[in-house]
Short mmCIF file of C-alpha atoms and ligand atoms in Angstrom, two decimals:
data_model
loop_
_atom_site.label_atom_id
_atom_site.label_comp_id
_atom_site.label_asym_id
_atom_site.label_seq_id
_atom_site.Cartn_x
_atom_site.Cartn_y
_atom_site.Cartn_z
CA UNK A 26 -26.69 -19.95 -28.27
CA UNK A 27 -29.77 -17.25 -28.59
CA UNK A 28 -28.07 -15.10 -30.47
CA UNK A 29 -28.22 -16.23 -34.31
CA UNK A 30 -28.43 -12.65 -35.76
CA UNK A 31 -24.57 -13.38 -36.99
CA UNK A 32 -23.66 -9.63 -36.98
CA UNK A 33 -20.36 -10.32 -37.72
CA UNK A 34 -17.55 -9.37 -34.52
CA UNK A 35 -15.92 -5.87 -35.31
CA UNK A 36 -11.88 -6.78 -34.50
CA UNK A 37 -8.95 -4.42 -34.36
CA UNK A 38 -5.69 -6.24 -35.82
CA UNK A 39 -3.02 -7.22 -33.30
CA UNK A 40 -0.16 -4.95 -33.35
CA UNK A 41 2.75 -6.61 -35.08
CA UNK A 42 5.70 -5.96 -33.02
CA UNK A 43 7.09 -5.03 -29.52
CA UNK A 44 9.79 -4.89 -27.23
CA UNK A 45 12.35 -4.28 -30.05
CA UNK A 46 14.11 -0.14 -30.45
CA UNK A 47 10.83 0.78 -32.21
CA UNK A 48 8.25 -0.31 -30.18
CA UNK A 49 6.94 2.80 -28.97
CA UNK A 50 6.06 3.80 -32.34
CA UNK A 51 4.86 0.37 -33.30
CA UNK A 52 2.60 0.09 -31.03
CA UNK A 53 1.31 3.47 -31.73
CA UNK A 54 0.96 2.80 -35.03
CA UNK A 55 -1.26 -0.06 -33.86
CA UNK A 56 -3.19 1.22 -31.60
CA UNK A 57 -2.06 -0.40 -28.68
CA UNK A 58 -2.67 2.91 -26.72
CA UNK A 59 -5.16 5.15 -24.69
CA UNK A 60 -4.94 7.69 -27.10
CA UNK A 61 -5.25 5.56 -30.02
CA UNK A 62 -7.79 3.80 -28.66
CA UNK A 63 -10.14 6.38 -27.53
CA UNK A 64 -9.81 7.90 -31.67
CA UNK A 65 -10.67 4.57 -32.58
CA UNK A 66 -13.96 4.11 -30.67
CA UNK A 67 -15.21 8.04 -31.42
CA UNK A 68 -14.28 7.69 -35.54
CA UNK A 69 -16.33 4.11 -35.05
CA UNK A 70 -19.34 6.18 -33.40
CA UNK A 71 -18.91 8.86 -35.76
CA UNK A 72 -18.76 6.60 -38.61
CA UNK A 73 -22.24 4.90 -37.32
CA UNK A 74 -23.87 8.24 -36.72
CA UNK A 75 -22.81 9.52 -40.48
CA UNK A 76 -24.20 6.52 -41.84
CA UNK A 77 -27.63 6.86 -40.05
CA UNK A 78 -27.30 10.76 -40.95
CA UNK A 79 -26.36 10.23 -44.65
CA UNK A 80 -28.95 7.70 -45.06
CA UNK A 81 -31.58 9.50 -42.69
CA UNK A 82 -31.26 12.60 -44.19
CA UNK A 83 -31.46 11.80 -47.97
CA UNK A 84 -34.18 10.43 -50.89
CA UNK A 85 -32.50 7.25 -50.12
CA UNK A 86 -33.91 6.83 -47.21
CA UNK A 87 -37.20 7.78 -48.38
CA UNK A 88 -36.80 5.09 -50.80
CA UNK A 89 -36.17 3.07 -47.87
CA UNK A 90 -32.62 2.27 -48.34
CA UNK A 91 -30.65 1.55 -45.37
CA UNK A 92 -27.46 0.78 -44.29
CA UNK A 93 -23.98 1.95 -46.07
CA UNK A 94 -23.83 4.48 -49.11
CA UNK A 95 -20.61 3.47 -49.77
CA UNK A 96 -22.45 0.17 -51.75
CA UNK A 97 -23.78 3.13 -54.27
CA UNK A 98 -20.85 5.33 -54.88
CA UNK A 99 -18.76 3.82 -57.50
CA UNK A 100 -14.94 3.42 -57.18
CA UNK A 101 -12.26 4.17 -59.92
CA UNK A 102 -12.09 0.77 -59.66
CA UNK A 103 -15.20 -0.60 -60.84
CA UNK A 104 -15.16 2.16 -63.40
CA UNK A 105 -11.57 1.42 -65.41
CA UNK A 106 -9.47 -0.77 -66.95
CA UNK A 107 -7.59 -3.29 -64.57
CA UNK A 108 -3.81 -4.39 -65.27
CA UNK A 109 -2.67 -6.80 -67.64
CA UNK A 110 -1.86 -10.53 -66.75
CA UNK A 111 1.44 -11.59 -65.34
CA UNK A 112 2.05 -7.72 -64.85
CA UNK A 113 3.78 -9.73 -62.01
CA UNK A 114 5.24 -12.63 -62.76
CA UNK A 115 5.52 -14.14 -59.48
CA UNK A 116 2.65 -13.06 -57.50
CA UNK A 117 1.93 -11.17 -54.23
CA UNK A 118 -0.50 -10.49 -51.48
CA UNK A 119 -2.42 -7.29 -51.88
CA UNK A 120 -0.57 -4.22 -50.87
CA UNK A 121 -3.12 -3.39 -47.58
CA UNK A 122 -1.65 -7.09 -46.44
CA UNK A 123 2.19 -5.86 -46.30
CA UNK A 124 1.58 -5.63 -42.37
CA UNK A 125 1.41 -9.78 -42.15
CA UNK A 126 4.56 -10.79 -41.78
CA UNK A 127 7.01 -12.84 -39.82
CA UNK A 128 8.45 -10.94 -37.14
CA UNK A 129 11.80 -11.41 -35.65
CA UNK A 130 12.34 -12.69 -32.03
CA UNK A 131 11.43 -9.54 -29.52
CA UNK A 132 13.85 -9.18 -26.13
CA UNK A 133 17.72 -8.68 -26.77
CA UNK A 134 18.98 -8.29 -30.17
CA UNK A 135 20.49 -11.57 -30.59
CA UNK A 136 22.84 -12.62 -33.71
CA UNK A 137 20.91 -11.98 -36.44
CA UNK A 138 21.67 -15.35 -38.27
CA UNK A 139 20.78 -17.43 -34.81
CA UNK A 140 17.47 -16.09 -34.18
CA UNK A 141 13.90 -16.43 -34.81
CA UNK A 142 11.24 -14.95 -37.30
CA UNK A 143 7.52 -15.94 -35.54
CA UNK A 144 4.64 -16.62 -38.00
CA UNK A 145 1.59 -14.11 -38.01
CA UNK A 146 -1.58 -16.75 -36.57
CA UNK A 147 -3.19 -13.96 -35.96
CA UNK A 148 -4.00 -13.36 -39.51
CA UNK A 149 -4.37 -16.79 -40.89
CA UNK A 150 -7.01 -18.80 -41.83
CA UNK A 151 -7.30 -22.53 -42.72
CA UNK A 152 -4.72 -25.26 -42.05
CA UNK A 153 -1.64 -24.16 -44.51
CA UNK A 154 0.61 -21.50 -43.74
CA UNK A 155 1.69 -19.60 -46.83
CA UNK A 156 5.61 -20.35 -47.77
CA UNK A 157 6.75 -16.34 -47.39
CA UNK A 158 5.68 -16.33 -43.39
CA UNK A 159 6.63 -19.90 -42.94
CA UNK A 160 8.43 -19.07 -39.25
CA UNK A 161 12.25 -19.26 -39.51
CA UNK A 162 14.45 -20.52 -36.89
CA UNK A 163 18.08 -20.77 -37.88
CA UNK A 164 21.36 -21.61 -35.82
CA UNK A 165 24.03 -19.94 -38.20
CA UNK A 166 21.85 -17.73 -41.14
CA UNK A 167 20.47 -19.46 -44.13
CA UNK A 168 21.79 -20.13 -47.34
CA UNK A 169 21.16 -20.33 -50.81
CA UNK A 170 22.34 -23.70 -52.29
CA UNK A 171 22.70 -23.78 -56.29
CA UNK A 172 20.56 -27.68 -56.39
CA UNK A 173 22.98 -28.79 -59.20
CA UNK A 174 25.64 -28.56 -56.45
CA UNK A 175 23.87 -29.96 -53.38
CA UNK A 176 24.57 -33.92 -53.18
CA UNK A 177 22.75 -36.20 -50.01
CA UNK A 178 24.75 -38.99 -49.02
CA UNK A 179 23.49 -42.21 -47.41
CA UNK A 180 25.83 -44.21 -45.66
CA UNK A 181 26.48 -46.14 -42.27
CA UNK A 182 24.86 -49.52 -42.04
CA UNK A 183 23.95 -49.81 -45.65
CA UNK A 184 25.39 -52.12 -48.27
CA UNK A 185 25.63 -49.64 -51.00
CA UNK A 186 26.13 -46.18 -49.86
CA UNK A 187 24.69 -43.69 -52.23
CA UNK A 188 25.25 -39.88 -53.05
CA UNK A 189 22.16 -38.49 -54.86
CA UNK A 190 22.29 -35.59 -57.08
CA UNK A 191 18.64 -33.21 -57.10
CA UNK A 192 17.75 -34.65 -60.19
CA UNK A 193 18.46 -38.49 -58.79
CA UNK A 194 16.59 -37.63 -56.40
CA UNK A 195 13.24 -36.15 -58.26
CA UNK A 196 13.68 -39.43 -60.37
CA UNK A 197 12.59 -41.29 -57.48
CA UNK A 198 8.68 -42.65 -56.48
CA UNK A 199 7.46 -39.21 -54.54
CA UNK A 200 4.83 -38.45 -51.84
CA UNK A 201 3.04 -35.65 -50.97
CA UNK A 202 1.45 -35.12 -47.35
CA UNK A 203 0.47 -32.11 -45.42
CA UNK A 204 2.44 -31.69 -41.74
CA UNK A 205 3.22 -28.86 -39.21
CA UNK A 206 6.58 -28.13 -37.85
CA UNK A 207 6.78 -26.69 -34.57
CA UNK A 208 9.92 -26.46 -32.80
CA UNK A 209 10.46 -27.45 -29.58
CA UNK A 210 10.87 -23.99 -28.16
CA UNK A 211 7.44 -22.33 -29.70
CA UNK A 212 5.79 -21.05 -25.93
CA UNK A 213 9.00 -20.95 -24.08
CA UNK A 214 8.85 -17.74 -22.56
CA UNK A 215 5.31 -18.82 -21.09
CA UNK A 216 7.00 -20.99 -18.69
CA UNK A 217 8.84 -17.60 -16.93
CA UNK A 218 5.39 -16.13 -17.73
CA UNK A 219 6.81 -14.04 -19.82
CA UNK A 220 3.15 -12.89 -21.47
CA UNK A 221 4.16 -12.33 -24.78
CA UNK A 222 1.29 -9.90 -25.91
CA UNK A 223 0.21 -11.67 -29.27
CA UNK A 224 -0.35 -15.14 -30.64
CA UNK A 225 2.16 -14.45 -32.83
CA UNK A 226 5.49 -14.44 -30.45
CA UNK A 227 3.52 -17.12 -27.85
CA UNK A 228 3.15 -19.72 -30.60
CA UNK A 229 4.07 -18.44 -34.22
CA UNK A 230 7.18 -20.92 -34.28
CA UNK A 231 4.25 -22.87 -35.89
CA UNK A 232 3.48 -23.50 -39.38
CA UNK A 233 2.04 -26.42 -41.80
CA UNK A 234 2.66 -27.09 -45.20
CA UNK A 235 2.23 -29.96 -48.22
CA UNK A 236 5.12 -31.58 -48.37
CA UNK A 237 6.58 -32.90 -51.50
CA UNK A 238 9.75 -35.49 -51.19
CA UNK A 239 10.79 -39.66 -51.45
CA UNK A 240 10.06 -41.09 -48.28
CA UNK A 241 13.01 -42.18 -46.20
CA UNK A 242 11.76 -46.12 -46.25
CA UNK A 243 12.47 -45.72 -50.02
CA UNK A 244 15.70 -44.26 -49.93
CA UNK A 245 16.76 -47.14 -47.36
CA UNK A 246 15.44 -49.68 -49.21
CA UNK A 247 17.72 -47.62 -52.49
CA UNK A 248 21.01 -48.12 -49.82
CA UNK A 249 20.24 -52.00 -48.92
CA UNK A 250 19.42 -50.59 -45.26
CA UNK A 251 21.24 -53.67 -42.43
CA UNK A 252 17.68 -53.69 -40.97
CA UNK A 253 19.52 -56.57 -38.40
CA UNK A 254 22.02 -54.18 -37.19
CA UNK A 255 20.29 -50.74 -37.78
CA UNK A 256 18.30 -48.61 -35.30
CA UNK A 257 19.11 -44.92 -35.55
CA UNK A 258 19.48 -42.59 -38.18
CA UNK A 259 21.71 -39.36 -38.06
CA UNK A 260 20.37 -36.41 -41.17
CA UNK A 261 23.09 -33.64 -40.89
CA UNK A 262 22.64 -30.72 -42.71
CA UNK A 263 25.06 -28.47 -45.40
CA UNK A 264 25.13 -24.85 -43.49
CA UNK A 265 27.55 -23.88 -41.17
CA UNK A 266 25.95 -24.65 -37.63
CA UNK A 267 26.64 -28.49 -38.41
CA UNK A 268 22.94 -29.03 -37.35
CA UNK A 269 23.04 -32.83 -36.60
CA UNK A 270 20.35 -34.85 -34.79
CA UNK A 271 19.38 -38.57 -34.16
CA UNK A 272 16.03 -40.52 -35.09
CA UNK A 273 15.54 -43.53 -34.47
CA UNK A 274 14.70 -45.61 -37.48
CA UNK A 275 10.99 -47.08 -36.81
CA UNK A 276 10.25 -43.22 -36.67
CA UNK A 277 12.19 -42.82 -39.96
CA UNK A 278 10.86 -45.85 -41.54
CA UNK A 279 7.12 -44.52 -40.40
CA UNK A 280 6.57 -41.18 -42.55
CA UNK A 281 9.81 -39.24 -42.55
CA UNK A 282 11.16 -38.24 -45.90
CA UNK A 283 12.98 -35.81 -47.84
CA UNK A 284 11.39 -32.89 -48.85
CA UNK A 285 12.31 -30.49 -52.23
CA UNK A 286 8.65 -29.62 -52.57
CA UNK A 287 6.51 -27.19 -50.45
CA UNK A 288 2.72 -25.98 -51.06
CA UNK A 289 3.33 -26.74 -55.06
CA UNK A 290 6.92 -25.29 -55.47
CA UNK A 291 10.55 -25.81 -54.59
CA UNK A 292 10.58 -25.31 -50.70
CA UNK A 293 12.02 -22.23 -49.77
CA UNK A 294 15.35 -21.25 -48.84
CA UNK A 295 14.77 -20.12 -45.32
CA UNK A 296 13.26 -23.79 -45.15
CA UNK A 297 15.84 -25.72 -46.59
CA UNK A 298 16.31 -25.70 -50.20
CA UNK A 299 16.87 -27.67 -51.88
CA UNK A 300 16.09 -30.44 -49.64
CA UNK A 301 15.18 -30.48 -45.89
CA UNK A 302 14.46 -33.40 -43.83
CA UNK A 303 10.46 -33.85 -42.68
CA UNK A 304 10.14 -35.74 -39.30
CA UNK A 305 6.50 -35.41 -39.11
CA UNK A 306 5.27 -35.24 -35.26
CA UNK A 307 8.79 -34.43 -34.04
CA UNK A 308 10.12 -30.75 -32.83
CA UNK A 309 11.59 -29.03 -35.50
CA UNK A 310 15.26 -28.83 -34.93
CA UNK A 311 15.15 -32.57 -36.14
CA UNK A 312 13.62 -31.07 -39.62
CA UNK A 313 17.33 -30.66 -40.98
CA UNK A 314 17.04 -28.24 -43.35
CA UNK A 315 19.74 -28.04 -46.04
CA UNK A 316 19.95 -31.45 -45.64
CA UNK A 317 23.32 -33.35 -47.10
CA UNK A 318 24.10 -36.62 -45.20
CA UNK A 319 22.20 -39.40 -43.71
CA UNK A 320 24.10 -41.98 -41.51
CA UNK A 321 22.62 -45.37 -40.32
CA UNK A 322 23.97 -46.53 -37.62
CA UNK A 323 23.04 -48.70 -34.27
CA UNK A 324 23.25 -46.11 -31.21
CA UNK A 325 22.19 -42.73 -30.79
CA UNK A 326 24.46 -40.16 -31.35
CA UNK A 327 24.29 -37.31 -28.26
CA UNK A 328 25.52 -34.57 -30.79
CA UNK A 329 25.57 -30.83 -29.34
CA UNK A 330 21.95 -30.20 -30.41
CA UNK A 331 20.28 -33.04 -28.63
CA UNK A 332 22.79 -32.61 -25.12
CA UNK A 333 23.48 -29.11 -24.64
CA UNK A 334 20.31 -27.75 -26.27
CA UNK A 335 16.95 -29.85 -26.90
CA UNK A 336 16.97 -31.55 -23.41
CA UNK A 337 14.02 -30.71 -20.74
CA UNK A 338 15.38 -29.48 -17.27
CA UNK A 339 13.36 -31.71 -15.03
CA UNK A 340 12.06 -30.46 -11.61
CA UNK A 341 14.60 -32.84 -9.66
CA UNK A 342 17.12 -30.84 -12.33
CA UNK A 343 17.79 -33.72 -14.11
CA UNK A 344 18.06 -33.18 -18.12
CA UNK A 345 15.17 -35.27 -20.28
CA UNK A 346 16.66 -35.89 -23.44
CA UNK A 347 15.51 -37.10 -26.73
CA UNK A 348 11.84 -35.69 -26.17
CA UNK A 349 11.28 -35.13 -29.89
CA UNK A 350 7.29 -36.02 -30.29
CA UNK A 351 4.79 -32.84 -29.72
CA UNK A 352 1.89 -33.66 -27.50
CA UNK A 353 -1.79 -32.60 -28.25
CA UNK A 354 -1.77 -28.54 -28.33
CA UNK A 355 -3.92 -26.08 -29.09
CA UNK A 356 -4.43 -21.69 -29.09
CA UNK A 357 -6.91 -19.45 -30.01
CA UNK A 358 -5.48 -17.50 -32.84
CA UNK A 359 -8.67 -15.00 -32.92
CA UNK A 360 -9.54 -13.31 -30.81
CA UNK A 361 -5.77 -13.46 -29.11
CA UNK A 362 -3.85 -10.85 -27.28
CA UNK A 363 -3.42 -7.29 -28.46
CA UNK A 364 -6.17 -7.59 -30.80
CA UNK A 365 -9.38 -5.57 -29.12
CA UNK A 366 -13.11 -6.03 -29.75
CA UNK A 367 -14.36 -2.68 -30.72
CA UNK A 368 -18.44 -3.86 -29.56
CA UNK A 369 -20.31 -6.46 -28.20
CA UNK A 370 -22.11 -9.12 -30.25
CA UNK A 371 -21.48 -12.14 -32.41
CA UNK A 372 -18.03 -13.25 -32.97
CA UNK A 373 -16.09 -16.61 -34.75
CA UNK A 374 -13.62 -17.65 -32.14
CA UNK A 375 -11.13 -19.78 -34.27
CA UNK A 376 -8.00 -21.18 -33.41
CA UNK A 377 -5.72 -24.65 -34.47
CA UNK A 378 -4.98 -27.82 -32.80
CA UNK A 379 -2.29 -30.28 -33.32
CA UNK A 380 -0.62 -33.67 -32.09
CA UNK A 381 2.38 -34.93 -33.30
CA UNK A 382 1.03 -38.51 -32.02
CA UNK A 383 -2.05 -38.46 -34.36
CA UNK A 384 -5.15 -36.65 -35.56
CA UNK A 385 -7.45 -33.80 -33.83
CA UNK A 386 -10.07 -35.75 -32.08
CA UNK A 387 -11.76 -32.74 -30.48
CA UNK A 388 -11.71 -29.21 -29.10
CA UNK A 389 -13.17 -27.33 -26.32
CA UNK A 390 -13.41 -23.85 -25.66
CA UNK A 391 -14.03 -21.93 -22.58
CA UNK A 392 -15.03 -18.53 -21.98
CA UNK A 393 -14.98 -18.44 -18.56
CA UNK A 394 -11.69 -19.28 -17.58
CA UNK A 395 -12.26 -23.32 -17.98
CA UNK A 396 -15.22 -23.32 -15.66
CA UNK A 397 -17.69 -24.25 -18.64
CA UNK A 398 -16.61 -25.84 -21.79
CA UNK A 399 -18.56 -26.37 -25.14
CA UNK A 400 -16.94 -28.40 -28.05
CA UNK A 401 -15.81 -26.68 -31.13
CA UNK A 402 -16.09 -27.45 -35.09
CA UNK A 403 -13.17 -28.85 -36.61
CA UNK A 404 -12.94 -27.83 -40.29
CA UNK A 405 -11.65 -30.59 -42.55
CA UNK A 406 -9.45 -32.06 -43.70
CA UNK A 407 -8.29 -33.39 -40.26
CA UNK A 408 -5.24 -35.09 -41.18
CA UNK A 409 -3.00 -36.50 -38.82
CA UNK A 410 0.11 -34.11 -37.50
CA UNK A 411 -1.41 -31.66 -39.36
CA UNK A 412 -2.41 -28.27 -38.01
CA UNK A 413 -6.85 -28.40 -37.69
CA UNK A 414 -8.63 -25.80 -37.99
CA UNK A 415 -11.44 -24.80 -35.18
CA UNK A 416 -14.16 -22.87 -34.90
CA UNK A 417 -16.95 -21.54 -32.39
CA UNK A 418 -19.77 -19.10 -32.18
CA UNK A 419 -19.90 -16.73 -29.42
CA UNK A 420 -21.73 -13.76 -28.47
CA UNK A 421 -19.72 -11.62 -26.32
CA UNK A 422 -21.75 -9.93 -23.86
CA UNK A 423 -19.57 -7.26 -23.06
CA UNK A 424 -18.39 -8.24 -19.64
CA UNK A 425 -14.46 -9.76 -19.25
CA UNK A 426 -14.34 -13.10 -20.69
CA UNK A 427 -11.29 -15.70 -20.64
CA UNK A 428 -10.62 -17.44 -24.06
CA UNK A 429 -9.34 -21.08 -23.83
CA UNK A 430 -9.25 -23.99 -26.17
CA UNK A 431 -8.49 -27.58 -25.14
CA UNK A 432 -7.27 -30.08 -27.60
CA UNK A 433 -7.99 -33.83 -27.46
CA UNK A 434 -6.23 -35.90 -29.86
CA UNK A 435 -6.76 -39.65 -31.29
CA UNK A 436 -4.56 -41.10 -28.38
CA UNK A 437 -7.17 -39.64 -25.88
CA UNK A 438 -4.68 -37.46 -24.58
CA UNK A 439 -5.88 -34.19 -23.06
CA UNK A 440 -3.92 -30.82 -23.23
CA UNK A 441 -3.04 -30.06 -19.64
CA UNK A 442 -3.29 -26.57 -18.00
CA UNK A 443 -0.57 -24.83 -16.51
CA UNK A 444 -1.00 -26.11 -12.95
CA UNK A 445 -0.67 -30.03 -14.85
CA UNK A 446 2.30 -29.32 -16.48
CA UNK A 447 4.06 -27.53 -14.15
CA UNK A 448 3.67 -30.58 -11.58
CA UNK A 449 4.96 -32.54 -14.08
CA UNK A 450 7.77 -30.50 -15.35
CA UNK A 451 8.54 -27.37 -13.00
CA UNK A 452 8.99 -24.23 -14.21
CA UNK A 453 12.88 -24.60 -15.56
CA UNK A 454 12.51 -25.75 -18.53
CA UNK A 455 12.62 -24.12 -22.38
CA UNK A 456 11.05 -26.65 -24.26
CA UNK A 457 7.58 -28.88 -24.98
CA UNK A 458 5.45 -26.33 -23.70
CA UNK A 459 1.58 -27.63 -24.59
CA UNK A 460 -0.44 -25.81 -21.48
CA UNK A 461 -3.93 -24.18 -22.72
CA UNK A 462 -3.12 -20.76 -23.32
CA UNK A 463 -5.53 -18.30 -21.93
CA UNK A 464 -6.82 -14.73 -23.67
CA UNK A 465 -8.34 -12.18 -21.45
CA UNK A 466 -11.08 -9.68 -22.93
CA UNK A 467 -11.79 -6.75 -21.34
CA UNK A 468 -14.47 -4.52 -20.44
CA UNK A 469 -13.13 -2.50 -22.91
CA UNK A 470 -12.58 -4.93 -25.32
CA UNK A 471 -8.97 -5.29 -24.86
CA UNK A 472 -7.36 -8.60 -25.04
CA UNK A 473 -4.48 -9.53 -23.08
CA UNK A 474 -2.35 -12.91 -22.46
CA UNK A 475 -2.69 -14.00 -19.18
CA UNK A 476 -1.47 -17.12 -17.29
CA UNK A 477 -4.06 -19.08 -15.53
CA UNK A 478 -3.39 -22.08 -13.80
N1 MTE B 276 20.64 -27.29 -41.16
C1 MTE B 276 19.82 -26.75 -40.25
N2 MTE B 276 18.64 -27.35 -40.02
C2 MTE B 276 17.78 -26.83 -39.11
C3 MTE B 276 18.12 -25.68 -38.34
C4 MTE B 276 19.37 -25.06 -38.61
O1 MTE B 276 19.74 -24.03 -38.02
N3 MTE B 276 20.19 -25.63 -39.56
N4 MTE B 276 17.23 -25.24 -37.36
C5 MTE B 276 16.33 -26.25 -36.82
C6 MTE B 276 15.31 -25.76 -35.93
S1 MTE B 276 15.76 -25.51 -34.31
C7 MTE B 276 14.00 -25.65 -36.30
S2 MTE B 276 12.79 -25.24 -35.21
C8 MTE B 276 13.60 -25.84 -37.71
C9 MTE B 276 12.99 -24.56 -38.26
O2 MTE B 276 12.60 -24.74 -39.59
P1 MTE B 276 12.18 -23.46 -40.44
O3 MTE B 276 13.26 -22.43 -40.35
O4 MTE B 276 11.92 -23.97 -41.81
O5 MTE B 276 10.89 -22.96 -39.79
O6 MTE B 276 14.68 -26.20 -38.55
C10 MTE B 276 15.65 -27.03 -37.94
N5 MTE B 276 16.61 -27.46 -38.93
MO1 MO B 277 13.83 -25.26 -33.06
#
């Protein structure tokens, strides 16, 4: 690239929500708009002509200052006393971040307590997702469980069945590894081409966190596991939707484990507290939250959520089932769809990648649609099923552009575009959606989802 000046990219903020009874006035809010946007670009020229006037005009100028005033004019905050410590105990984000939040599932107002709350990508940076927008997808609400009252039980094909306590359990050797959980539905409405408009609602059921549990090989080994006679585990969970599925036990015996610990604390009870199953690489509805029972046994078990729900309709219309493990994936999270670029010049495209078979081996971004591809930094730590973080320099010219990314993990697998999955899959199905997902910027700086095959 030419361009090295690094005049950092000026970016509008995605607007947060649509399609629900107050999207109108959302999106106004947001400046989603002609009107909005037109007030946008003339306060951005008039801001850049005051500057040059207040700076033109005045001895500072004379003194050869340039740029803003602003960096001279002292704030009441630079010139007082701050607040006290712990003047919150608990702490949160900075009151001009209260927009960043999870967001519930846009289209019909479904039950409340079966629904989904979408993560914010947009607005994220690194690899961890902070607990409070952790996306939540429940079948039947969450609940609060008091953790001297939650008990797991182990049983099945085990000599000794066991019921842990919370406390039996923290008493055991613990791990701590960093994961993402994605469930199985993130992207669905891409394959109707839906065109969600922001990164958020196409792939916020997405989220990573350090994990903090016992391991399920040492819990097994705890039970006297029948490793003759075992093969599949069943983790059931304490709420009310019975959530139930199998895994088969050279996954389980791999990394799986129970978590009470996420990023430092007690996980969360949208997540599962007190203790929530982590099936590291598999789609989320396997990540039993609440979790109460584990039972060995030697067959799978074709519960309701992996027959009924959690199967692939095939082309042929055939159902896939038991497709648990997330192929390599990967989106753009800035700039992505609704957001706008408000000039031309230098911009950080970054996005994450992920695999539920591995690490991250590379990333490739277009800006041309997939004509032309260059490959992107990956920020470490690269870990394996672990979100990565990506980044790329780009200088937008000011002509339409299409943003892609391209993920390659350790297995050598390639994320396919729309055109290879569909071939492979059809167009009927909900789940296991990896295509590259494509951003269009407009002339005008706009930036759209658009499908391209
Ligand atoms: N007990 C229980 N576990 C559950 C669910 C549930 O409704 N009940 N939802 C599942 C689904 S479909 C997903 S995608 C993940 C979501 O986890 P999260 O809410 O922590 O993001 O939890 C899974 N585990
Ligand atoms: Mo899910």
């Amino acid at each position: 690239m030419n361009d090295k000046s690094h005049q950092p990219g000026r970016l509008q903020k995605a607007p947060e929500s649509f399609l629900d009874a107050s999207f109108v006035s959302e999106v106004n809010k947001h400046g989603f708009d002609e009107k909005r946007r037109e007030i946008l670009r003339s306060s951005f020229a008039a801001a850049a002509t005051a500057v040059a006037a207040t700076t033109a005009g005045s001895s500072l100028a004379s003194e050869g200052f340039v740029g803003d005033p602003d960096i001279l004019n002292l704030p009441p905050w630079s010139t007082s006393l701050g607040l006290p410590v712990a003047h919150r105990g608990y702490g949160m984000p900075a009151k001009f971040e209260m927009n960043l939040m999870r967001r519930e599932s846009p289209g019909p107002a479904s039950v409340r307590q079966a629904s989904v709350a979408f993560t914010p990508l947009q607005g994220l940076f690194g690899i961890i997702t902070p607990s409070g927008l952790h996306f939540e997808r429940h079948h039947q609400g969450w609940v609060e469980i008091d953790p001297s009252k939650h008990r797991l039980m182990i049983n099945g094909l085990v000599k000794n069945p066991k019921v842990y306590t919370m406390d039996d359990l923290m008493r055991l050797p613990s791990v701590s590894r960093i994961h993402f959980i994605e469930c199985g539905a993130n992207t669905a409405m891409e394959w109707g081409n839906v065109a969600v408009p922001t990164v958020q609602y196409t792939h916020g059921m997405l989220s990573c966190s350090e994990y903090t549990g016992v391991l399920l090989s040492t819990l097994l080994e705890d039970c006297g596991i029948d490793m003759k006679k075992a093969k599949y585990l069943l983790v059931e969970g304490a709420d009310g939707s019975g959530q139930s599925r199998t895994i088969s036990l050279d996954r389980a015996l791999d990394d799986c484990m129970v978590a009470y610990g996420m990023n430092g604390e007690m996980i969360r009870p949208e997540n599962g507290y007190p203790l929530r199953f982590v099936a590291p690489g598999i789609q989320g509805v396997s990540w039993v939250k609440w979790l109460r029972r584990i039972e060995v046994g030697d067959m799978r078990w074709s519960h309701k959520d992996e027959t009924t729900g959690y199967a692939d309709v095939m082309p042929d219309g055939t159902m896939r089932q038991y497709t648990s493990i997330h192929e390599a994936k990967s989106v753009i999270t800035s700039p992505s769809g609704g957001q706008m670029l408000l000039d031309k010049g230098f911009y950080n495209v970054t996005g994450l990648a992920w695999s539920g078979r591995g690490k991250i081996k590379r990333v490739d971004v277009s800006t041309d649609g997939g004509i032309n591809w260059r490959t992107a930094r990956l920020e470490t730590p690269i870990l394996s099923k672990a979100l990565t973080r990506f980044n790329i320099d780009w200088v937008w010219d000011g002509s339409p552009a299409i943003l892609q990314s391209r993920a390659i993990d350790d297995t050598g697998f390639v994320q396919p575009t729309y055109g290879q999955l569909r071939a492979v899959r059809g167009s009927r199905s909900v789940y296991h959606n990896n295509a590259i997902q494509s951003w269009k910027v407009a002339e005008n700086g706009e930036v759209s989802n658009v499908q391209i095959l």
